[in-house]
Amino acid sequence: MSKDTHYKQGKTFIFPSIPREILLTLGAAVLTAMSLWLLLSDIYLKLLVKVVILLDVPFFGLCTLVLLQNLLRHIYLHRPSIILHEDSIMFYMPIRFKYLSIAFKDIKKFAITQVKNEKFISIYLTEQQKKREASQGNRPVLNKWLRHFNTTLTGTHLNISTNNLAISTGELYQMMQQRLETWRENQKG
């Protein structure tokens, strides 16, 4: 167990690795600066390359802002990335600036999924929960596209990246699986 994992009143709090978050934020800032420099420099570049660089600036700029917000949130507010309750899991979604909570009764299973060299913990929902989510009405187009993209890559739209956590993917998976199994046993007995 990592020093950045805490137990309190039946809850497990999993905190991010601050050094990793600093490196990610600096990397995004460097890519933003390089894209701006290429865009504004007098270097002759083909039109297609300039268009790609023009798209890079807002993308890496947004990544830098989200990562910086996340880093400051973790340093000053010391909030966990993941909270495992006795009956649910909560994980922070940086792009939405809020936690998403999922009850164990709505979870079918967890799985470790690998896309290229990146490992995720995928959360597969029960059929009943999928129907509930589908009936919740219209979602913004970007949200629909991202959900479809995630589902195509991993089989579910709910995936937890562990690259900024202070524990390994395997260790987090075991903790989540153990909590889910304990909850199921308590429901039977």
Coordinates of C-alpha atoms in Angstrom, one line a residue:
M1 CA 0.0 0.0 0.0
S2 CA 1.2 3.5 -0.9
K3 CA 1.8 6.3 1.6
D4 CA -0.7 8.2 -0.6
T5 CA -3.5 5.8 0.3
H6 CA -5.5 6.5 3.5
Y7 CA -8.2 4.6 5.3
K8 CA -10.8 6.5 7.4
Q9 CA -14.2 5.5 8.6
G10 CA -14.7 2.6 6.1
K11 CA -13.4 4.7 3.2
T12 CA -10.2 4.4 1.2
F13 CA -8.8 7.6 -0.1
I14 CA -6.3 7.4 -3.1
F15 CA -4.3 10.5 -3.8
P16 CA -2.3 11.4 -6.9
S17 CA 1.4 11.5 -7.3
I18 CA 2.3 15.2 -7.1
P19 CA 5.7 14.7 -8.9
R20 CA 3.9 12.9 -11.8
E21 CA 1.4 15.7 -12.0
I22 CA 4.1 18.4 -12.1
L23 CA 5.8 16.6 -15.0
L24 CA 2.6 16.2 -16.9
T25 CA 1.8 19.9 -16.4
L26 CA 5.3 21.0 -17.5
G27 CA 5.1 18.7 -20.5
A28 CA 1.8 20.2 -21.7
A29 CA 3.1 23.7 -21.1
V30 CA 6.3 23.0 -23.1
L31 CA 4.2 21.6 -26.0
T32 CA 2.0 24.6 -25.9
A33 CA 5.0 26.9 -26.0
M34 CA 6.6 25.0 -28.8
S35 CA 3.4 25.1 -30.9
L36 CA 3.1 28.9 -30.3
W37 CA 6.7 29.4 -31.3
L38 CA 6.3 27.4 -34.5
L39 CA 3.1 29.2 -35.3
L40 CA 4.6 32.7 -34.7
S41 CA 8.1 32.2 -36.1
D42 CA 9.3 33.2 -39.5
I43 CA 10.1 29.6 -40.4
Y44 CA 8.7 28.5 -43.7
L45 CA 6.1 25.7 -43.1
K46 CA 3.6 24.2 -45.4
L47 CA 0.0 25.2 -45.0
L48 CA -1.0 21.8 -43.7
V49 CA 1.7 21.9 -41.0
K50 CA 0.5 25.4 -39.9
V51 CA -3.1 24.2 -39.7
V52 CA -2.0 21.3 -37.5
I53 CA 0.0 23.6 -35.3
L54 CA -2.9 26.0 -35.1
L55 CA -5.0 23.1 -33.7
D56 CA -2.2 22.1 -31.3
V57 CA -2.1 25.5 -29.5
P58 CA -5.7 25.4 -28.1
F59 CA -5.4 21.6 -27.4
F60 CA -2.2 21.7 -25.4
G61 CA -3.2 25.0 -23.9
L62 CA -6.4 23.4 -22.6
C63 CA -4.5 20.4 -21.4
T64 CA -2.1 22.7 -19.5
L65 CA -4.9 24.6 -17.8
V66 CA -6.7 21.4 -16.8
L67 CA -3.5 19.8 -15.5
L68 CA -2.5 23.0 -13.7
Q69 CA -6.0 23.2 -12.1
N70 CA -5.7 19.6 -11.0
L71 CA -2.2 20.0 -9.6
L72 CA -3.2 23.1 -7.6
R73 CA -6.3 21.3 -6.4
H74 CA -4.2 18.4 -5.1
I75 CA -1.5 20.6 -3.6
Y76 CA -3.7 23.1 -1.8
L77 CA -6.9 21.3 -1.1
H78 CA -5.3 17.8 -0.7
R79 CA -8.3 16.1 -2.3
P80 CA -8.1 12.5 -3.3
S81 CA -8.5 11.3 -6.9
I82 CA -10.5 8.2 -5.9
I83 CA -12.6 7.4 -2.9
L84 CA -13.7 3.8 -2.3
H85 CA -16.8 3.7 0.0
E86 CA -18.3 0.5 1.3
D87 CA -21.1 0.7 -1.3
S88 CA -19.8 2.9 -4.1
I89 CA -16.7 4.4 -5.8
M90 CA -16.1 8.1 -6.5
F91 CA -13.5 9.3 -8.9
Y92 CA -12.5 12.8 -9.9
M93 CA -13.1 13.8 -13.5
P94 CA -10.7 16.7 -14.2
I95 CA -12.4 17.8 -17.5
R96 CA -15.7 18.3 -15.6
F97 CA -14.1 19.5 -12.4
K98 CA -16.2 17.2 -10.3
Y99 CA -16.5 13.7 -8.8
L100 CA -18.5 11.0 -10.4
S101 CA -20.1 8.5 -8.0
I102 CA -21.2 5.0 -9.0
A103 CA -22.9 2.6 -6.6
F104 CA -21.6 -1.0 -6.5
K105 CA -25.2 -2.2 -7.3
D106 CA -24.8 -0.6 -10.8
I107 CA -21.4 -2.1 -11.5
K108 CA -21.2 -5.4 -13.3
K109 CA -17.4 -5.8 -13.2
F110 CA -14.0 -4.1 -13.2
A111 CA -11.2 -4.9 -15.7
I112 CA -7.7 -3.7 -16.5
T113 CA -7.7 -2.5 -20.1
Q114 CA -4.7 -1.5 -22.1
V115 CA -4.8 0.9 -25.0
K116 CA -1.4 1.1 -26.7
N117 CA 1.0 1.4 -23.6
E118 CA -1.6 3.0 -21.3
K119 CA -3.4 1.0 -18.7
F120 CA -6.9 1.9 -17.5
I121 CA -9.4 0.4 -15.0
S122 CA -12.6 0.0 -17.0
I123 CA -15.9 0.0 -15.1
Y124 CA -18.6 -2.1 -16.8
L125 CA -22.2 -1.3 -15.8
T126 CA -25.1 -3.6 -15.3
E127 CA -27.7 -3.7 -18.1
Q128 CA -30.2 -2.0 -15.9
Q129 CA -27.9 1.0 -15.3
K130 CA -27.0 1.2 -19.0
K131 CA -30.8 1.6 -19.7
R132 CA -31.1 4.2 -17.0
E133 CA -28.3 6.2 -18.5
A134 CA -29.6 5.9 -22.0
S135 CA -33.0 7.3 -20.8
Q136 CA -31.5 10.4 -19.3
G137 CA -32.0 12.4 -22.4
N138 CA -29.8 14.3 -24.8
R139 CA -26.2 14.8 -24.1
P140 CA -23.9 17.4 -25.7
V141 CA -22.4 16.3 -29.0
L142 CA -18.8 16.2 -27.6
N143 CA -20.0 14.1 -24.6
K144 CA -21.7 11.6 -27.0
W145 CA -18.6 11.5 -29.1
L146 CA -16.2 10.9 -26.2
R147 CA -18.5 8.2 -24.7
H148 CA -18.6 6.5 -28.1
F149 CA -14.8 6.8 -28.5
N150 CA -14.1 5.3 -25.0
T151 CA -16.6 2.5 -25.6
T152 CA -15.0 1.6 -28.9
L153 CA -11.5 1.5 -27.4
T154 CA -12.3 -0.3 -24.1
G155 CA -15.9 -1.6 -24.2
T156 CA -17.2 0.9 -21.7
H157 CA -17.3 4.7 -21.4
L158 CA -16.1 4.7 -17.8
N159 CA -12.4 4.3 -17.5
I160 CA -10.0 5.4 -14.8
S161 CA -6.5 6.4 -15.8
T162 CA -3.9 5.5 -13.2
N163 CA -1.0 7.3 -14.7
N164 CA -1.1 10.2 -12.1
L165 CA -1.8 8.0 -9.1
A166 CA 0.7 7.0 -6.5
I167 CA -0.3 3.4 -6.7
S168 CA -0.1 0.9 -9.5
T169 CA -2.9 -0.1 -11.8
G170 CA -2.9 -3.7 -10.4
E171 CA -3.0 -2.5 -6.8
L172 CA -5.9 -0.2 -7.4
Y173 CA -7.7 -2.9 -9.4
Q174 CA -7.3 -5.3 -6.4
M175 CA -8.7 -2.8 -4.0
M176 CA -11.7 -2.0 -6.2
Q177 CA -12.4 -5.6 -6.8
Q178 CA -12.1 -6.5 -3.1
R179 CA -14.6 -3.7 -2.2
L180 CA -17.0 -4.9 -4.9
E181 CA -16.9 -8.5 -3.8
T182 CA -17.2 -7.5 -0.1
W183 CA -20.3 -5.4 -1.0
R184 CA -21.8 -8.3 -2.9
E185 CA -21.2 -10.7 0.0
N186 CA -22.8 -8.3 2.4
Q187 CA -25.9 -8.1 0.2
K188 CA -26.3 -11.9 0.2
G189 CA -25.9 -12.3 3.9

